[in-house]
XYZ file of C-alpha atoms in Angstrom:
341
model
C 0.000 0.000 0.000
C 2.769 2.303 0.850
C 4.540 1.490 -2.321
C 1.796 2.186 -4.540
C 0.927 5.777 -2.880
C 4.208 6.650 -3.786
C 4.966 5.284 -6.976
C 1.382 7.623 -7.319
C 3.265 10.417 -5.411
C 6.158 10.221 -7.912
C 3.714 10.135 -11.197
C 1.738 13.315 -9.847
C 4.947 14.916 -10.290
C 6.366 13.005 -13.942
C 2.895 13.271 -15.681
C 0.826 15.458 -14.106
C 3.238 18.818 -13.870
C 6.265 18.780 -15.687
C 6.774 21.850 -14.689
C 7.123 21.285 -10.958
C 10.046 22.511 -8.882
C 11.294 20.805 -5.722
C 9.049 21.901 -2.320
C 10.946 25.862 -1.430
C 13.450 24.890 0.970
C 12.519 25.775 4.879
C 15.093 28.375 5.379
C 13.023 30.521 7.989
C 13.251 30.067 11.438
C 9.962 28.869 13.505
C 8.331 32.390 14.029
C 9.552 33.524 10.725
C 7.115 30.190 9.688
C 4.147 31.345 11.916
C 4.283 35.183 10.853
C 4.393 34.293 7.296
C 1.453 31.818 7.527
C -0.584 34.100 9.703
C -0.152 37.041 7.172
C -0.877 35.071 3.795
C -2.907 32.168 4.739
C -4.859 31.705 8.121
C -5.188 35.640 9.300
C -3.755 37.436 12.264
C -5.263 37.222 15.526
C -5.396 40.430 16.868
C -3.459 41.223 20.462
C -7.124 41.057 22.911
C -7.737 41.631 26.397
C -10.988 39.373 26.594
C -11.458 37.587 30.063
C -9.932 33.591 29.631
C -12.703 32.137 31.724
C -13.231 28.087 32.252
C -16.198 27.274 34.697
C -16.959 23.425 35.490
C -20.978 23.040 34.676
C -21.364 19.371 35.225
C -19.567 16.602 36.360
C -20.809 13.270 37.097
C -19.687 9.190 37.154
C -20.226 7.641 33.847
C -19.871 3.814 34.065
C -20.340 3.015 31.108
C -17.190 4.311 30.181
C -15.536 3.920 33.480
C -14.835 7.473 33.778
C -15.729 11.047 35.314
C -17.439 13.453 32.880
C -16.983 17.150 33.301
C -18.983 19.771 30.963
C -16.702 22.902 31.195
C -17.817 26.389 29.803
C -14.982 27.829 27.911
C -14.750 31.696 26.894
C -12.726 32.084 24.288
C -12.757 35.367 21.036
C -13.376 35.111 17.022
C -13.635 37.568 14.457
C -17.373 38.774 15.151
C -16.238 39.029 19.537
C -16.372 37.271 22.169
C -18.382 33.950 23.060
C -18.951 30.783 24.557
C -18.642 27.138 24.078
C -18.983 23.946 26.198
C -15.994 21.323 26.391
C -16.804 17.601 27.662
C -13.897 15.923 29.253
C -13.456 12.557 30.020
C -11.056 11.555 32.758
C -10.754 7.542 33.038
C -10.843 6.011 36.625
C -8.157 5.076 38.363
C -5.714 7.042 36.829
C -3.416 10.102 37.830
C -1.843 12.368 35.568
C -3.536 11.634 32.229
C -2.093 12.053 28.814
C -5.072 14.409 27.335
C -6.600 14.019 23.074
C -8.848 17.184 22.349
C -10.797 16.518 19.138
C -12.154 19.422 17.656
C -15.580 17.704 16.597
C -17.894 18.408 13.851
C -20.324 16.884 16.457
C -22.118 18.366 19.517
C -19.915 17.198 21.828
C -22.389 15.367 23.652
C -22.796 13.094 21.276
C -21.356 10.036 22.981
C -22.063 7.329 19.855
C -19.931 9.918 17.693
C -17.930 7.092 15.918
C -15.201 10.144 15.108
C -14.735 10.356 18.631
C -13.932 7.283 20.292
C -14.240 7.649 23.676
C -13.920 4.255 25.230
C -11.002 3.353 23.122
C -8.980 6.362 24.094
C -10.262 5.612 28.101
C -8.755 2.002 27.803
C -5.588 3.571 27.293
C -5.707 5.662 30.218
C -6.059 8.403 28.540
C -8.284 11.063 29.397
C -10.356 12.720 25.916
C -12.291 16.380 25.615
C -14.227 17.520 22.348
C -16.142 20.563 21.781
C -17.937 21.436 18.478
C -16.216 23.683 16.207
C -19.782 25.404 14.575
C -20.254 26.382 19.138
C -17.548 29.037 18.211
C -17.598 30.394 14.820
C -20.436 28.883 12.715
C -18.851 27.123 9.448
C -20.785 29.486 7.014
C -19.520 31.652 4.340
C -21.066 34.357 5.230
C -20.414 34.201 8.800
C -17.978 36.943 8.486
C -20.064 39.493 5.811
C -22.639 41.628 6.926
C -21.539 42.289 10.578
C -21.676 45.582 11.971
C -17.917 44.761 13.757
C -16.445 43.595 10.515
C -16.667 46.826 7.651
C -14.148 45.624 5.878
C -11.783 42.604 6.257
C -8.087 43.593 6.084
C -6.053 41.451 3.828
C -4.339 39.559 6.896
C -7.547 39.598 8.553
C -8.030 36.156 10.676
C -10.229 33.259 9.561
C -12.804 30.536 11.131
C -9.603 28.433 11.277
C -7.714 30.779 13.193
C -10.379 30.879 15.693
C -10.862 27.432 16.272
C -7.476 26.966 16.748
C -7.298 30.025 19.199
C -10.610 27.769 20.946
C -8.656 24.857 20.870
C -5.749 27.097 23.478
C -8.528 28.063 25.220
C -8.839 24.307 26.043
C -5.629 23.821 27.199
C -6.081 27.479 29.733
C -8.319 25.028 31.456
C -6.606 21.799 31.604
C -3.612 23.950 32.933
C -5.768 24.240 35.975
C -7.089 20.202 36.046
C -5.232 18.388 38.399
C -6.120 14.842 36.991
C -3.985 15.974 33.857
C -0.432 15.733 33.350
C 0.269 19.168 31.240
C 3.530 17.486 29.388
C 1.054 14.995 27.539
C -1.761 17.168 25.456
C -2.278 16.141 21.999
C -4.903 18.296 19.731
C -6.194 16.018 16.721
C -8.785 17.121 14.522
C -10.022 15.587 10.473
C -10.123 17.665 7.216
C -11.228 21.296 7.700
C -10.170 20.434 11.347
C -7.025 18.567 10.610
C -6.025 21.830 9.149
C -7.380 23.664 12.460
C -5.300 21.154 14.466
C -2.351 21.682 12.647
C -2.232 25.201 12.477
C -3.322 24.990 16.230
C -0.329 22.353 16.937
C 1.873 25.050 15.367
C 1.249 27.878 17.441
C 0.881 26.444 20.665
C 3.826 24.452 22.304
C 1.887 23.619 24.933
C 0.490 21.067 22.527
C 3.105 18.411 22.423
C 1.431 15.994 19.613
C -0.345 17.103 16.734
C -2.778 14.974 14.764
C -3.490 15.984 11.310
C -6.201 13.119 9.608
C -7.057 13.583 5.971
C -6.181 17.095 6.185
C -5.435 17.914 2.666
C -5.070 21.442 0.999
C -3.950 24.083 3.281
C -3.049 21.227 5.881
C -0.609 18.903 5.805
C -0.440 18.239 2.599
C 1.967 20.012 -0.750
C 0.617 22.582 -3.243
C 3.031 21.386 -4.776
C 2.427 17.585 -4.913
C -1.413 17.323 -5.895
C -2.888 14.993 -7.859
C -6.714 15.285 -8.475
C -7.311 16.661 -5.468
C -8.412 20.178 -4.009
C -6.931 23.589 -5.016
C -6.252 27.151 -3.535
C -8.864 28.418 -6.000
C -11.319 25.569 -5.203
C -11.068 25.860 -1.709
C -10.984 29.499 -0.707
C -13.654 30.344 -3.233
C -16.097 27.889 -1.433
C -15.061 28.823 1.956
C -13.782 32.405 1.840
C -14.011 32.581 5.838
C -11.651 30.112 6.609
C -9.047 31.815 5.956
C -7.409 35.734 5.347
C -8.087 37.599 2.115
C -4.529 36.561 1.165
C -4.881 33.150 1.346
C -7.010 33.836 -1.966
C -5.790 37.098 -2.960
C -2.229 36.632 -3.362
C -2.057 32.367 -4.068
C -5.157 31.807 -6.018
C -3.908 29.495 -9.348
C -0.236 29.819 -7.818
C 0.119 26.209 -6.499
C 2.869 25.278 -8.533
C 4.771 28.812 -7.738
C 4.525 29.641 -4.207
C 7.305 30.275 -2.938
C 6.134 28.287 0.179
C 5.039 24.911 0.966
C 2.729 23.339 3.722
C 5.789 21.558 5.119
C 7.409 24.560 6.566
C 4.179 24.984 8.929
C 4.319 20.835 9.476
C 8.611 21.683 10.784
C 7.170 24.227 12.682
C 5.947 21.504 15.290
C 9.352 20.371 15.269
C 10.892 18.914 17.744
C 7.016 17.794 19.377
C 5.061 14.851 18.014
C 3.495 15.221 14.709
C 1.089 13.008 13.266
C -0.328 12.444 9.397
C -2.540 10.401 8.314
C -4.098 9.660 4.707
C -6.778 7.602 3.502
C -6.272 5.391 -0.189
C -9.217 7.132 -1.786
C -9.445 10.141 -0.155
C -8.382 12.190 -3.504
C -10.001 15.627 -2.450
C -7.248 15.481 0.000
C -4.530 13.433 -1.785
C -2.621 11.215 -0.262
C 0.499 11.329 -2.315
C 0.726 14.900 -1.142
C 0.403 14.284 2.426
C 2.779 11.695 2.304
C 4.831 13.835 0.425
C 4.656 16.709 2.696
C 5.469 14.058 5.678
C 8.715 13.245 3.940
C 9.774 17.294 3.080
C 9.232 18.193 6.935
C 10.608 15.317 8.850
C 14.107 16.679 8.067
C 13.256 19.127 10.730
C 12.979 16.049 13.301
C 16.430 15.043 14.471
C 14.409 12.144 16.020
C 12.729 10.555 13.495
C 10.643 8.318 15.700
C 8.753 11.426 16.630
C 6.770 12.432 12.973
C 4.742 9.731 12.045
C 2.542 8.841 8.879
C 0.220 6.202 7.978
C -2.222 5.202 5.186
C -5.132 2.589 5.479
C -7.555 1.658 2.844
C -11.017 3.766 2.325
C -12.630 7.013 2.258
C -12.479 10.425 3.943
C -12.902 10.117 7.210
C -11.439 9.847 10.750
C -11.536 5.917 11.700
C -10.695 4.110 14.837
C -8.278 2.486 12.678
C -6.849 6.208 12.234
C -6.872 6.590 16.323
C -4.806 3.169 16.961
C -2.384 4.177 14.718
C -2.091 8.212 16.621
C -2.453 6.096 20.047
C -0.397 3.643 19.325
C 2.326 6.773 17.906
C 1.411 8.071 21.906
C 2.643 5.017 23.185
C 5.828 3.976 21.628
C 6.867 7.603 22.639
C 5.854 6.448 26.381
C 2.557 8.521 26.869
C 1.146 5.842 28.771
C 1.192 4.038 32.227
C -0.512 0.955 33.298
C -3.710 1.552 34.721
């Protein structure tokens, strides 16, 4: 399988292209990466002075998972101000100091028969799991940021819905900063497609994450411009979903895929030396696999320790799999996340 999504990876570049040029080189340091990114792809979050707030609603014993649930109200700022969303957390019995997965969910995070979010094979880890619903902070609509009294006119770097579901995902870890059942070394932030590119650019940012999960991610995640075969371009995607990211994004790159003079592996480095995760599914073309596996191979030279970028494939469609969560828990425990329970 792995052979033949290269030997596809190589073609997309023989037949496809001819006129492709090797991936830039990453020649900026870390910041240099984020600026850059911020300014021509995802937006700038403005400097704010909103109150970070985290308030436990509920908690309560859920057997059935073997665990304590707490519903925590998060306050956390987009593009059209200040609001509110809910976080459920999961915290399995009998354990101290938990390794922590946020998923941003396209799910209400109450949703416990989500099959995206796995929360009793995560638990028998010993992990602990949170999710809260990316549409609770900034709803997924094109023209969430048009009409609004606070937004006139967006500026060119103005920030995106990604931006500020990433900037909800921090928010997250504010709270779990202050939750003694979690150990603050071990907090991985996965999310799949629109919020694989959330996670990553999340992952990025914030240290404090120390594994990011990127699943099925594809353009403007963690996947090459520069290495696409059939699958989604910057014209395509910021034309359907202008809010995701800044002017720029479209402005300056639309039709330029072969000729930026950046690549999505420089933002992949930029988690460098943390955990990094990508995974790929075989027929998943919107997203392209040969370029995610392609952009996995570009960044891990930024990894002195190998061991600690990982990618996988497995057979089937677009989508976020417990097959896909073995293979980013299993990654957690051959870099010793875990302790027996």
């Amino acid at each position: 399988m792995y052979l033949r999504i290269f030997l596809l990876a190589v073609l997309s570049c023989a037949f496809c292209r001819a006129e492709v040029k090797i991936p830039p080189k990453l020649n900026k340091n870390r910041a240099e990466v984020l600026s850059y990114f911020a300014k021509n792809v995802y937006g700038v979050v403005p400097e704010t002075s909103f109150v970070r707030e985290a308030k436990v609603v509920k908690t309560e014993k859920v057997p059935e998972f073997s665990a304590t649930r707490k519903v925590v109200r998060i306050s956390t700022f987009t593009p059209i101000g200040e609001t509110n969303f809910n976080a459920v957390c999961y915290f399995p019995d009998g354990v101290e100091k938990c390794p922590v997965f946020i998923y941003i969910s396209f799910r209400p995070a109450t949703d416990t028969k989500n099959s995206r979010w796995p929360i009793a094979q995560i638990l028998e880890r010993g992990a602990a799991t949170v999710a809260f619903c990316y549409n609770d902070v900034l709803k997924d609509d094109p023209n969430v940021l048009k009409g609004d009294q606070k937004i006139q006119v967006r500026r060119d770097d103005s920030w995106g819905a990604i931006s500020a579901w990433a900037f909800a995902a921090s928010r997250v870890v504010d709270y779990l900063e202050t939750e003694s059942l979690v150990d603050q070394s071990k907090i991985a932030i996965v999310g799949h497609s629109r919020l694989g590119k959330t996670a990553l650019w999340a992952g990025a940012n914030d240290t404090r994450f120390q594994m990011t999960v990127a699943n099925n991610s594809g353009c403007f995640g963690a996947r090459l411009h520069s290495r696409n075969l059939y699958g989604e371009t910057i014209d395509l995607i910021t034309a359907a979903f202008p809010h995701w990211f800044a002017p720029n994004a479209r402005k300056l790159w639309c039709g330029k895929d072969y000729e930026l003079p950046f690549d999505q592996h420089w933002l992949v480095a930029a988690v460098s030396p943390r955990l990094m995760a990508i995974g790929s599914a075989l027929d998943d073309w919107w997203a392209c696999p040969p370029g995610e596996m392609a952009c996995w191979e570009y960044a891990s030279s930024a990894w002195r320790d190998k061991s600690s970028i990982n990618y996988h494939i497995r057979p089937g469609m677009h989508d976020i799999t417990s097959r896909d969560w073995k293979e980013y828990l299993d990654f957690a425990e051959r870099k010793k996340w875990f302790t027996a329970k």
